[in-house]
Short mmCIF file of C-alpha atoms in Angstrom, two decimals:
data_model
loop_
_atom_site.label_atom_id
_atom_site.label_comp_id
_atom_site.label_asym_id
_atom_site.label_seq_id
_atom_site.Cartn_x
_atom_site.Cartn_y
_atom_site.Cartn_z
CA UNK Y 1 0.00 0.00 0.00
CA UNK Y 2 1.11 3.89 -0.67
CA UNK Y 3 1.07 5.20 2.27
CA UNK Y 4 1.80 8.28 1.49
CA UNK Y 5 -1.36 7.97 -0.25
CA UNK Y 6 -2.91 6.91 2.16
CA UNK Y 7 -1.80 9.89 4.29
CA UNK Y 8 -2.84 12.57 1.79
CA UNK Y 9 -6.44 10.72 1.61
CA UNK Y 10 -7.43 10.85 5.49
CA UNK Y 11 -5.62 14.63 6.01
CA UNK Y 12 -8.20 15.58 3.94
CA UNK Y 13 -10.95 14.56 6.28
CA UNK Y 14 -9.12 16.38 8.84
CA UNK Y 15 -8.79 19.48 7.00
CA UNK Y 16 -12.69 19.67 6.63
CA UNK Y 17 -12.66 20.76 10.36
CA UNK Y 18 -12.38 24.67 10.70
CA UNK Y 19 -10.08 24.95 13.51
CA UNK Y 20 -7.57 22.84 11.88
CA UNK Y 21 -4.59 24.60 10.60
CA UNK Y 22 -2.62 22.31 9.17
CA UNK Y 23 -2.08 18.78 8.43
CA UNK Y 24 1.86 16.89 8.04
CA UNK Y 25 3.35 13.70 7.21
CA UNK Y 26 5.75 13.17 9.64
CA UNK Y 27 7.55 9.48 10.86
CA UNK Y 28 9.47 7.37 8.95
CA UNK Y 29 7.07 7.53 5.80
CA UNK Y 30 7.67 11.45 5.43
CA UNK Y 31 11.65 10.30 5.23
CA UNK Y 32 11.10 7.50 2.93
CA UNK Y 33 12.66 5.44 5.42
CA UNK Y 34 9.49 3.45 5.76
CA UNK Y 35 9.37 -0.59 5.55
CA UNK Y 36 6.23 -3.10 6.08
CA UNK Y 37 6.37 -2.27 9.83
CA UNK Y 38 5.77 1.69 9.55
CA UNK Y 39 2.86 3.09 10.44
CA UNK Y 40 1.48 6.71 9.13
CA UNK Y 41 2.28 9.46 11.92
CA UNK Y 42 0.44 12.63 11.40
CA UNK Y 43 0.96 16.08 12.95
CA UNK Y 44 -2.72 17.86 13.12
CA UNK Y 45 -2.07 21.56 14.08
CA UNK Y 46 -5.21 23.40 15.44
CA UNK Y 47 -6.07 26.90 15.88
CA UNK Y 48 -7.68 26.20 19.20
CA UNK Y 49 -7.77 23.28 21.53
CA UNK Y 50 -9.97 19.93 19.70
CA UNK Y 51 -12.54 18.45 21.79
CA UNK Y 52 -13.24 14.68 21.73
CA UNK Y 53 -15.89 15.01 19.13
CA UNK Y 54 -13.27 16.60 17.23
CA UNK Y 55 -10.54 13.84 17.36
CA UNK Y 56 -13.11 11.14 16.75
CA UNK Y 57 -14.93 12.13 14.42
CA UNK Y 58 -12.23 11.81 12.09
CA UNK Y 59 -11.78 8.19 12.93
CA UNK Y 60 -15.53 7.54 12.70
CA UNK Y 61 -15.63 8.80 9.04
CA UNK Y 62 -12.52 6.53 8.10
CA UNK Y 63 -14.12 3.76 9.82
CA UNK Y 64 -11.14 3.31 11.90
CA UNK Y 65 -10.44 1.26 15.04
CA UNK Y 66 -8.85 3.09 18.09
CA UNK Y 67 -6.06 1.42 19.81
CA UNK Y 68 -5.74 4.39 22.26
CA UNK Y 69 -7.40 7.79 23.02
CA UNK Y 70 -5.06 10.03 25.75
CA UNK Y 71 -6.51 12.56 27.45
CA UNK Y 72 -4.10 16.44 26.65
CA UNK Y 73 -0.89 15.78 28.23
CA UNK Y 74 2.32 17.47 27.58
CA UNK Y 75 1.04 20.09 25.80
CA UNK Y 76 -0.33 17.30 23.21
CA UNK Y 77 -3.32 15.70 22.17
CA UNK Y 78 -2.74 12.09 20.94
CA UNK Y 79 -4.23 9.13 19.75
CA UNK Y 80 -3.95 5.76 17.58
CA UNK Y 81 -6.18 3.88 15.58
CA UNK Y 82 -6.36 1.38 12.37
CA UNK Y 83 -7.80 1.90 8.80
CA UNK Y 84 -7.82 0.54 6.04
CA UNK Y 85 -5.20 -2.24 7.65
CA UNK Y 86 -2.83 0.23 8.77
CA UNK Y 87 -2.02 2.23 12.08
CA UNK Y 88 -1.72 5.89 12.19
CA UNK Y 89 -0.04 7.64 15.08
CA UNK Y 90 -2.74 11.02 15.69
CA UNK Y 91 0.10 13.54 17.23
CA UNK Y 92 -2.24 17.23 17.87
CA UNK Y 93 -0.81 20.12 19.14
CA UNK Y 94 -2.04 23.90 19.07
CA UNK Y 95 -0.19 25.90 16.75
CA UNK Y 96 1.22 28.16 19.25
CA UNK Y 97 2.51 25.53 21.20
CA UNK Y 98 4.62 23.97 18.12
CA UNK Y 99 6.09 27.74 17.38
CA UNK Y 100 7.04 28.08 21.10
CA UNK Y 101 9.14 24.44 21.20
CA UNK Y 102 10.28 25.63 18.10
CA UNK Y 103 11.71 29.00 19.29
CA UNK Y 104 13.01 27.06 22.67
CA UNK Y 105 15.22 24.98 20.54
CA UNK Y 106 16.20 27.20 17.89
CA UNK Y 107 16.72 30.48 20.04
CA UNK Y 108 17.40 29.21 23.27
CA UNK Y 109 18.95 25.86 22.25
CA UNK Y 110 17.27 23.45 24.21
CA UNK Y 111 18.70 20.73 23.88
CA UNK Y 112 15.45 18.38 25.23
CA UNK Y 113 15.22 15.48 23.24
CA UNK Y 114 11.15 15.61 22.89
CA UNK Y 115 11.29 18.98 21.96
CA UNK Y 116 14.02 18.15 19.50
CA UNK Y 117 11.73 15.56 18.04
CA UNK Y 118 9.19 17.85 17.40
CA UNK Y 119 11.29 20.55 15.70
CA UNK Y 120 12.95 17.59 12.95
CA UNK Y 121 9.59 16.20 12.58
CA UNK Y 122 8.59 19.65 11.07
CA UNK Y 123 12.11 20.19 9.33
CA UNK Y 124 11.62 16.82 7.47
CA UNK Y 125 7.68 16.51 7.10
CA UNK Y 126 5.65 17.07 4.11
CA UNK Y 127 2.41 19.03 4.09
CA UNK Y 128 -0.84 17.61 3.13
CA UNK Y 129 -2.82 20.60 4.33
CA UNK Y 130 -2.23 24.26 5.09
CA UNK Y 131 0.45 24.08 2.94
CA UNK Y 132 1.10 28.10 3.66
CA UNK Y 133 1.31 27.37 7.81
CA UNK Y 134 3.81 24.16 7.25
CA UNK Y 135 6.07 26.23 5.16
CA UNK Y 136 6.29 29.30 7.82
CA UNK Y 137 7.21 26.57 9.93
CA UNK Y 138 10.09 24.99 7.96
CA UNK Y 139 11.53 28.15 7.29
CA UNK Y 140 11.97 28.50 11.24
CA UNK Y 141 14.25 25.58 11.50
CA UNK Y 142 16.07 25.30 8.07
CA UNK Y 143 18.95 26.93 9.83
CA UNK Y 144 20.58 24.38 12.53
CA UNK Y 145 22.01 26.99 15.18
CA UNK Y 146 25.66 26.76 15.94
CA UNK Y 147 24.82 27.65 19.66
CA UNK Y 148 22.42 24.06 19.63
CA UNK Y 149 25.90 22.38 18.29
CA UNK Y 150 27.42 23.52 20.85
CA UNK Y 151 24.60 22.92 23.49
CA UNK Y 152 24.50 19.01 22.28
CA UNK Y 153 28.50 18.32 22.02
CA UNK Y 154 28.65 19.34 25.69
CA UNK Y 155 25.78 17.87 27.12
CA UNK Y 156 26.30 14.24 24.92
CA UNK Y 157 30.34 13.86 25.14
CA UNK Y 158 29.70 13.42 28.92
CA UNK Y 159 29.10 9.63 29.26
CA UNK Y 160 28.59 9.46 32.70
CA UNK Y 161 30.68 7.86 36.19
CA UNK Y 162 29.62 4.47 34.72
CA UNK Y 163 31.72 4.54 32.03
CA UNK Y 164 34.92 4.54 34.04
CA UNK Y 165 33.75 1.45 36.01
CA UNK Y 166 34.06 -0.86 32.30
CA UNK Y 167 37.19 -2.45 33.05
CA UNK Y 168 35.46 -4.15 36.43
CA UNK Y 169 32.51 -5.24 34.89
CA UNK Y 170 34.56 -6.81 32.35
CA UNK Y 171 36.69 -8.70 34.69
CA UNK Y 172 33.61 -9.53 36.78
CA UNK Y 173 31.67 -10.61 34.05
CA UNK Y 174 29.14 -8.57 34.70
CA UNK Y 175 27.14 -8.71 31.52
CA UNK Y 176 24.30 -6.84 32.54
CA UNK Y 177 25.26 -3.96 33.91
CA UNK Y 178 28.02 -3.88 30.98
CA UNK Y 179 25.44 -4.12 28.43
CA UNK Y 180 23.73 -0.88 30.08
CA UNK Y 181 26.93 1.07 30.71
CA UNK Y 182 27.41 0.47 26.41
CA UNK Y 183 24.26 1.29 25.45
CA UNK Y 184 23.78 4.34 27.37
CA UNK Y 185 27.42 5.40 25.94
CA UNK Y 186 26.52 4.54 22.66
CA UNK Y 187 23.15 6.89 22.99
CA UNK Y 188 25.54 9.59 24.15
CA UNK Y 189 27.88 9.70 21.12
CA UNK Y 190 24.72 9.72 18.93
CA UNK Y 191 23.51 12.95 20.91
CA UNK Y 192 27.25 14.07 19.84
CA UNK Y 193 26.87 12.80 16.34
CA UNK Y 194 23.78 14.48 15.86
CA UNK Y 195 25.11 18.34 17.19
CA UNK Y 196 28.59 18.06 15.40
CA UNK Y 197 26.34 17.04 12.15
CA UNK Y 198 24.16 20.04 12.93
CA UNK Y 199 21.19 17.49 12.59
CA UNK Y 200 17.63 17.63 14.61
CA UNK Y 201 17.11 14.25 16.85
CA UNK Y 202 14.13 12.80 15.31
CA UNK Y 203 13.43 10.20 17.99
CA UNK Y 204 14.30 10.54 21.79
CA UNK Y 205 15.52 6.53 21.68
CA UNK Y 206 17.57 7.38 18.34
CA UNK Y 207 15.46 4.76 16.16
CA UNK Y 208 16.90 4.70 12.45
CA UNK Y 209 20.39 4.69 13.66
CA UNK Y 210 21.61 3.27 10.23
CA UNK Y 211 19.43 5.74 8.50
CA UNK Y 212 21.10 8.60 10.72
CA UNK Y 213 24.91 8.00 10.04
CA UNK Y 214 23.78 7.67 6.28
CA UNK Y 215 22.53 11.22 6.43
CA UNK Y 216 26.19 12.19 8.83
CA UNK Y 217 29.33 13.95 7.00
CA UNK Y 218 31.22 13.89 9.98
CA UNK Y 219 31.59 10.39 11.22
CA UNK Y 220 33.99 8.01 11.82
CA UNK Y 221 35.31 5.87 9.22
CA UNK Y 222 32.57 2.47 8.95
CA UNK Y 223 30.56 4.09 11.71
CA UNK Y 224 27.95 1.76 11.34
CA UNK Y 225 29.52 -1.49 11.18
CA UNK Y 226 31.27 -0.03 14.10
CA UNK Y 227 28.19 1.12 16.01
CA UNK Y 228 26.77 -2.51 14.66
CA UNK Y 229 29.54 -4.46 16.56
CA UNK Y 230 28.41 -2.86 19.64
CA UNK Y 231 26.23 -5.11 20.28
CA UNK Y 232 27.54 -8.12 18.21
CA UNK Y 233 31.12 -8.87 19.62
CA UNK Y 234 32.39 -9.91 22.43
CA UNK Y 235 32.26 -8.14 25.79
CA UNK Y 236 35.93 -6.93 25.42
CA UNK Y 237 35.63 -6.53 21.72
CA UNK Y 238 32.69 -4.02 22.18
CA UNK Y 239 34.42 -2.16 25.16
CA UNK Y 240 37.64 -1.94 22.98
CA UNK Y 241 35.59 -0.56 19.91
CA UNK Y 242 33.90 2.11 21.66
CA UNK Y 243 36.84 3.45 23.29
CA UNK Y 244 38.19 3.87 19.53
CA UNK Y 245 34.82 5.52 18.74
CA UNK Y 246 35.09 7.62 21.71
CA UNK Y 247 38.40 9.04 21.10
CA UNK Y 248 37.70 9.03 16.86
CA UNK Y 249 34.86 11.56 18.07
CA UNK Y 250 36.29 13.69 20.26
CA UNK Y 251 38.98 14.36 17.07
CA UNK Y 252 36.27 14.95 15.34
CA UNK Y 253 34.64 17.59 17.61
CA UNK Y 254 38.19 19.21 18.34
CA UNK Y 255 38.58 19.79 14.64
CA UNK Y 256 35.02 20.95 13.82
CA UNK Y 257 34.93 23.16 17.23
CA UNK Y 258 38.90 24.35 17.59
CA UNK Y 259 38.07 26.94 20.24
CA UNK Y 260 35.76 24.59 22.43
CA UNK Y 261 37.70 23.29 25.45
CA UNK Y 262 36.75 19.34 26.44
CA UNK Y 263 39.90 18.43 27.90
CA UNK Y 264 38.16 18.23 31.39
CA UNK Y 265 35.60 15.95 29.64
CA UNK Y 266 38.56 13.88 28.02
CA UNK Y 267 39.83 13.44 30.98
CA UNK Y 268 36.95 12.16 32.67
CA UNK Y 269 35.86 9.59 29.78
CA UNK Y 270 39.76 8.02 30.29
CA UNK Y 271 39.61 7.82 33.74
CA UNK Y 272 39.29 3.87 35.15
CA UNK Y 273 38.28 3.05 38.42
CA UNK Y 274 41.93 1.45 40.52
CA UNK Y 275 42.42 -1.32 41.45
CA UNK Y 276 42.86 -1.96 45.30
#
């Protein structure tokens, strides 16, 4: 099935209601990145707060069936359902409330994850309705700020007091906690990845990793074979990979950013716990 299609078809049952503004394709679909597991995420921006008549009335019409219904939360409105054999993710916010998350990460570089999200999912969607509001949007965040770069090296090169404690948990054998320590390091350097690439986060979890580094100029050499192995190799083999990552990185960020001091962070990420 098209489900871009697809997408264009229902936004037009959305757009029939006056106090929508605007209707996008965001998600994996809007990136072409979409396989037989995607589902169709839309973005419905309203003029004024929808009431539950107004969120399921659209899914009445389309005959859908709703897997959840969430109450406003967050600042958001959202909702799932099924039609036509396929599951769209209902994502409504007020209009206001995208422009201020978009001024908080593109003025004040926030460097919140969620908020982050938000801001790429407008950068990369596609409008299917209020074409005029989507593109005022985009033109917000076309421009990656060199202050968020900044913001997102600093806060993402930090890996944490974990990190030190590796060579332990190797000689322990303690596979769980190992396995965390990794993963949470390996989230880290794509929070680095993504600032020194001047790149929104699309997901919070950073889903589409392959997908990511294929979009990435400044990367190191077989980055995702490398990032791959993380979780392939042996214990050692992964611990002694992402220390090479860690330090191919840092290069990286010393030559993009010349005047931004890390050496205190350096020094922390090489630090190991001593033996007694």
């Amino acid at each position: 099935m098209n489900l871009k299609q697809l997408a264009n078809e229902i936004s037009t049952v959305y757009m029939q209601n006056k106090k929508v503004e605007a209707v996008m394709l965001g998600g994996s679909v809007s990136r072409n990145w979409d396989d037989e597991y995607s589902d169709i995420e839309l973005f419905i921006f309203w003029k004024e707060g929808p009431t539950e008549e107004d969120r399921k009335l659209p899914i009445s019409t389309l005959d859908g069936e709703i897997i959840d219904f969430h109450p406003y939360e967050e600042e958001e409105w959202s909702e799932s359902y099924i039609t036509n054999g396929v599951k769209l993710e209902i994502s409504n916010f007020l209009t206001d409330t995208i422009e201020q998350i978009i001024h908080d990460v593109t003025v004040t570089f926030d460097t919140n994850l969620d908020k982050q999200c938000l801001v790429a999912a407008v950068h990369d969607g596609i409008a299917l309705g209020g074409e005029g509001k989507v593109k005022q949007l985009k033109k917000k965040v076309e421009v990656y700020p060199e202050e968020l770069s900044v913001a997102m090296i600093r806060e993402h090169l930090d890996l944490g007091n974990r990190w030190n404690n590796r060579e332990a948990l190797l000689a322990r054998e303690d596979w769980l906690m190992l396995s965390k320590v990794l993963t949470d390091v390996n989230t880290q350097l794509m929070g680095t990845l993504f600032g020194l690439n001047r790149l929104y986060v699309h997901h919070p979890a950073f889903k589409w990793q392959n997908h990511s580094l294929d979009q990435m100029k400044i990367i190191p050499p077989k980055a995702k074979e490398r990032f791959s192995s993380i979780f392939l190799e042996k214990p050692i083999d992964r611990v002694r990979e992402i220390e090479l990552l860690i330090a191919e990185i840092y290069q990286l960020v010393q030559k993009e950013h010349a005047n931004l001091d890390l050496s205190d962070l350096m020094n922390r990420m090489q630090f190991l716990r001593p033996k007694n």
